Coordinates of N, CA, C and O in Angstrom, one line a residue:
X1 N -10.6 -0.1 38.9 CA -11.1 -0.7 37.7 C -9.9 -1.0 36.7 O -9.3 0.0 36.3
X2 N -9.6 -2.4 36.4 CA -8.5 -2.3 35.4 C -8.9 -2.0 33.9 O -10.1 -1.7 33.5
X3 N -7.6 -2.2 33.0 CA -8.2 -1.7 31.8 C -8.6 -2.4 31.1 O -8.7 -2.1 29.9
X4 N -9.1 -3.8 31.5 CA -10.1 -4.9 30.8 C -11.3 -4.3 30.9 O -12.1 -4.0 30.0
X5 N -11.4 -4.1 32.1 CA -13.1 -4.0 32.7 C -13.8 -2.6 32.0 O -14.9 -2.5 31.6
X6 N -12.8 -1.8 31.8 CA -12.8 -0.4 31.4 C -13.6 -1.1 29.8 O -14.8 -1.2 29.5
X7 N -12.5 -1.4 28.8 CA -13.1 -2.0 27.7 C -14.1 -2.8 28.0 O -14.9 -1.8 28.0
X8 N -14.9 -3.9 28.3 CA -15.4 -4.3 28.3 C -17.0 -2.9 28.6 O -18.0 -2.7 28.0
X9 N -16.7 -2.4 29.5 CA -17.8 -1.3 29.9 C -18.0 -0.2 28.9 O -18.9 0.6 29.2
X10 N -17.2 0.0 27.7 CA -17.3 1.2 26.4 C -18.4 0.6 25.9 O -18.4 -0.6 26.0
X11 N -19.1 1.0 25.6 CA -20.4 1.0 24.6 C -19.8 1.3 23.1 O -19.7 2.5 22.8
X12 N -19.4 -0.1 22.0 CA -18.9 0.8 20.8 C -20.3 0.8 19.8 O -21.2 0.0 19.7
X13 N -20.1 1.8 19.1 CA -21.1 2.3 18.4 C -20.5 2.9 17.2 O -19.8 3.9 17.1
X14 N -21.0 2.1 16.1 CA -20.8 2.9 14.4 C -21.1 1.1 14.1 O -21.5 0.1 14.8
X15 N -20.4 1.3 12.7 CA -20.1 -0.2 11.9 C -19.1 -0.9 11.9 O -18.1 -0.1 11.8
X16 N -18.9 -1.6 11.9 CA -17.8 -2.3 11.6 C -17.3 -2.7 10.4 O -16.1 -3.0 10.1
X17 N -18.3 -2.7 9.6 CA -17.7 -2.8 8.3 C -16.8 -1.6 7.8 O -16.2 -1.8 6.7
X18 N -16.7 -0.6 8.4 CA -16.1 0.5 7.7 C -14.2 0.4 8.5 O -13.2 0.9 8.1
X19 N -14.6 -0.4 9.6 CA -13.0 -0.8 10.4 C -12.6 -1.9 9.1 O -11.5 -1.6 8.6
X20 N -13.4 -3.0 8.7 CA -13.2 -3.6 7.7 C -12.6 -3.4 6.5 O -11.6 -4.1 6.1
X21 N -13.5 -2.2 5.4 CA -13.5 -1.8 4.9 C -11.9 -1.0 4.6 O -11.2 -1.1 3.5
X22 N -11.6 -0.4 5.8 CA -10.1 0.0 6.2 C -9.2 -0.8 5.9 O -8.2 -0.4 5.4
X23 N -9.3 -2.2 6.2 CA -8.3 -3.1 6.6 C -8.2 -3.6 5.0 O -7.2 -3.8 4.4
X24 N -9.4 -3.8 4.5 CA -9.3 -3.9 2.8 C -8.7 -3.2 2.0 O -7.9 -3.5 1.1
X25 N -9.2 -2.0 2.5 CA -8.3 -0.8 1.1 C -6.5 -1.1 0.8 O -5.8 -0.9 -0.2
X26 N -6.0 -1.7 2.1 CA -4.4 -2.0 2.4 C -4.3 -3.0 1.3 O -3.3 -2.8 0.7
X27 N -4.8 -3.6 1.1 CA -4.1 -4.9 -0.4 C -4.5 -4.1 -1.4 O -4.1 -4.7 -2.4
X28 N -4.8 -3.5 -1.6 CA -5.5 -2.6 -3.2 C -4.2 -1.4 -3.4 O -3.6 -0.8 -4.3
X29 N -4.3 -1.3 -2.0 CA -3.3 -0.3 -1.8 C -1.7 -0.7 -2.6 O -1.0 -0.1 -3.5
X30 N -1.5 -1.8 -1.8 CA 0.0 -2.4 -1.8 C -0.1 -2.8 -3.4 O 0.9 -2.5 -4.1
X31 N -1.3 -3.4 -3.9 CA -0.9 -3.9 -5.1 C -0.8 -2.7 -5.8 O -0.3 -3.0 -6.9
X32 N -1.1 -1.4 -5.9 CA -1.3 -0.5 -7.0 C 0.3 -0.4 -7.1 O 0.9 -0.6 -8.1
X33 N 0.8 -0.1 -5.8 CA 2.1 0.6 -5.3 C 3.2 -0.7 -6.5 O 3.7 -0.3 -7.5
X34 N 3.3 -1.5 -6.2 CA 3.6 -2.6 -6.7 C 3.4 -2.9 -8.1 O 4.4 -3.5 -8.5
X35 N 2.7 -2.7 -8.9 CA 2.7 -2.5 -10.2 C 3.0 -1.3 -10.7 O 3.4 -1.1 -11.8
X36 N 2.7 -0.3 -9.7 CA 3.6 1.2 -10.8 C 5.2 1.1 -10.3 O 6.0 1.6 -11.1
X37 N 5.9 0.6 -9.3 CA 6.9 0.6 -9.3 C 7.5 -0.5 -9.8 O 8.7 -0.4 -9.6
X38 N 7.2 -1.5 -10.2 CA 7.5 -2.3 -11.4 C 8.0 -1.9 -12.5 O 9.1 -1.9 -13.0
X39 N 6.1 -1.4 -12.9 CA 6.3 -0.4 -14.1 C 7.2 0.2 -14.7 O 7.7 0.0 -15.8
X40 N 7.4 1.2 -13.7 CA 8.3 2.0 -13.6 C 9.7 1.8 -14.1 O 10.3 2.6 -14.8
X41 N 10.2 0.3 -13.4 CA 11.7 0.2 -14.1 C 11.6 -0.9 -14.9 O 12.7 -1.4 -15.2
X42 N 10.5 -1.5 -15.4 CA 10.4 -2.2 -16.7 C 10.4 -1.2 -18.2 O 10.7 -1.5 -19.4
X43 N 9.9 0.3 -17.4 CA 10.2 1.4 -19.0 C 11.3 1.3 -18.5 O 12.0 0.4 -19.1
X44 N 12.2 2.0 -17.2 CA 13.6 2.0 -17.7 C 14.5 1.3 -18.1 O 15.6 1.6 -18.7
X45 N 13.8 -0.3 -17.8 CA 14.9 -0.7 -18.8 C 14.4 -1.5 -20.6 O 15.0 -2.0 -21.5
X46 N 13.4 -1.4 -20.4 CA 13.1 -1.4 -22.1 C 11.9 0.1 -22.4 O 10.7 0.1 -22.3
X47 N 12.8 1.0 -22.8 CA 11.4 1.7 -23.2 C 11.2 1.6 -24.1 O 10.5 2.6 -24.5
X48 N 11.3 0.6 -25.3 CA 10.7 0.4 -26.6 C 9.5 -0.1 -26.6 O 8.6 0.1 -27.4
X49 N 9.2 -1.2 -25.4 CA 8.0 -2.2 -25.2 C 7.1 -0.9 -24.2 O 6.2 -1.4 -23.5
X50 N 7.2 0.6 -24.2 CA 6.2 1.1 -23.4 C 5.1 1.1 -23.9 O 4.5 1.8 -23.0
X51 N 4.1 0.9 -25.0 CA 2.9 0.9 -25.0 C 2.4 -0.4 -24.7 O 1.2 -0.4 -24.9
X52 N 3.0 -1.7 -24.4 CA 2.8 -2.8 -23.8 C 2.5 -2.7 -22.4 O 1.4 -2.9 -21.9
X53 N 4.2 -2.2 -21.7 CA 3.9 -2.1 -20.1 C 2.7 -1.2 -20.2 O 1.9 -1.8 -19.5
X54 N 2.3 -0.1 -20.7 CA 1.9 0.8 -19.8 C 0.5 0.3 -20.1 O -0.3 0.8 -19.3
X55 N -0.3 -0.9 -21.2 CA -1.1 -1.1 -21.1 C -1.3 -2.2 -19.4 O -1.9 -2.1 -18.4
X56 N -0.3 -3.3 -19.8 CA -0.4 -3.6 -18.2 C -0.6 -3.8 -17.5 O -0.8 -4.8 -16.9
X57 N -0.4 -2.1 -16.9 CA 0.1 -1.5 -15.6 C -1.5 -0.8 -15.5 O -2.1 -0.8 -14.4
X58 N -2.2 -0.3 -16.6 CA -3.7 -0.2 -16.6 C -4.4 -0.9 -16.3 O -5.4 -0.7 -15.6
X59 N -4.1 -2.3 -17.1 CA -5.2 -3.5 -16.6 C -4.8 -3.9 -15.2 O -5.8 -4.4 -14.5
X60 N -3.3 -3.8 -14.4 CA -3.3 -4.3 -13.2 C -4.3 -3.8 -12.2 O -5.1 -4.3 -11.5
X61 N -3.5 -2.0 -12.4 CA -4.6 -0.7 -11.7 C -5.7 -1.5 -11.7 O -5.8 -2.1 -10.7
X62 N -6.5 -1.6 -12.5 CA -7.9 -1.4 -12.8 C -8.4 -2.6 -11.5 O -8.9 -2.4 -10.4
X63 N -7.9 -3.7 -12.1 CA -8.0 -4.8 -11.1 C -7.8 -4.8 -9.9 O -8.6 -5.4 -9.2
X64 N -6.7 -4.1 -9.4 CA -6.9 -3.8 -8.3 C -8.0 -3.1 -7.6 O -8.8 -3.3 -6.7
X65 N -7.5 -2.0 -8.3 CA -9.2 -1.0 -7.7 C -10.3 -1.6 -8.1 O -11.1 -0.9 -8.5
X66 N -10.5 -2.8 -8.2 CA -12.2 -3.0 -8.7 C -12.1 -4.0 -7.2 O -13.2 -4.3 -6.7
X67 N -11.4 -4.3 -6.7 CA -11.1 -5.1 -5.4 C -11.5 -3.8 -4.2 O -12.5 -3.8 -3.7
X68 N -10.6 -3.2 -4.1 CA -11.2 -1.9 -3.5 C -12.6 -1.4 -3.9 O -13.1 -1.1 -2.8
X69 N -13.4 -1.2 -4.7 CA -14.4 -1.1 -4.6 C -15.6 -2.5 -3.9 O -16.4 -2.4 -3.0
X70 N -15.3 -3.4 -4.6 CA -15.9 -4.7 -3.6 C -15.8 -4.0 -2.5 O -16.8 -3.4 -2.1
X71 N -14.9 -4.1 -1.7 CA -15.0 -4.3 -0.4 C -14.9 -3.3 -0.2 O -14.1 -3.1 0.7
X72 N -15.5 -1.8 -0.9 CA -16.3 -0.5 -0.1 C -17.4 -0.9 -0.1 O -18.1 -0.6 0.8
X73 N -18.1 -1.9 -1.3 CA -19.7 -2.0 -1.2 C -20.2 -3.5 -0.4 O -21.4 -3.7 -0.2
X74 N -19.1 -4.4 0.0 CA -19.3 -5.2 0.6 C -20.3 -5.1 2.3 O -21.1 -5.9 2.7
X75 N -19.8 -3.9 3.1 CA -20.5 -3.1 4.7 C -21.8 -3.1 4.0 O -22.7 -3.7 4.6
X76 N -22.0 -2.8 3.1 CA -24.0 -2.4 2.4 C -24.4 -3.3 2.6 O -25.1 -3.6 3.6
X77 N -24.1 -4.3 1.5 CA -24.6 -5.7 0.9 C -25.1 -6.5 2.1 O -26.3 -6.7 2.3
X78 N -24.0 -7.0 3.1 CA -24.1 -7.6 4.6 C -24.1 -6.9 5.4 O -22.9 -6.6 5.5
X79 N -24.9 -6.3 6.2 CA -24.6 -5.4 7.5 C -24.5 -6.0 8.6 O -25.0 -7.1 8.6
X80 N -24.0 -5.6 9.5 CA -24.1 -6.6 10.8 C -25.0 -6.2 11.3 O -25.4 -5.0 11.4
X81 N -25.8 -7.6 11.8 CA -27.4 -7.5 12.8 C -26.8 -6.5 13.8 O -25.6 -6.2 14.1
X82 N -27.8 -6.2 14.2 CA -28.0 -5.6 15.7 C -28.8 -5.8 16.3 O -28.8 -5.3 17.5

């Protein structure tokens, strides 16, 4: 039996939205990462403007993670038939 036929004969079982779900959290991810280390050397090099950046860097957060949440509650909303 090669290892096509093998695959093809697994029986997969769970959701897929949660494989999905996985593959989402990665841009929420990268953008957080990406605005705090921005952040980061926008204080170092003006820390006079930090209660600007650091508002920002909250509203970026925020936005990002509200993306991350979508697509935790996105598997609910549409489930895949079965």
């Amino acid at each position: 039996m090669s290892a096509l036929e093998t695959l093809a004969a697994v029986n997969i079982q769970g959701n897929l939205g949660a494989i999905g779900y996985g593959l989402a959290a990665i841009g929420p991810g990268v953008g957080v990462g990406i605005i705090f280390g921005n952040g980061t050397q926008a204080l170092a090099r003006q820390p006079e403007a930090a209660g600007l950046i650091r508002a920002n860097q909250i509203l970026g957060f925020v936005l990002c993670e509200a993306l991350a949440l979508i697509g935790l509650v996105m598997p609910f909303v549409y489930p895949v038939p079965k």
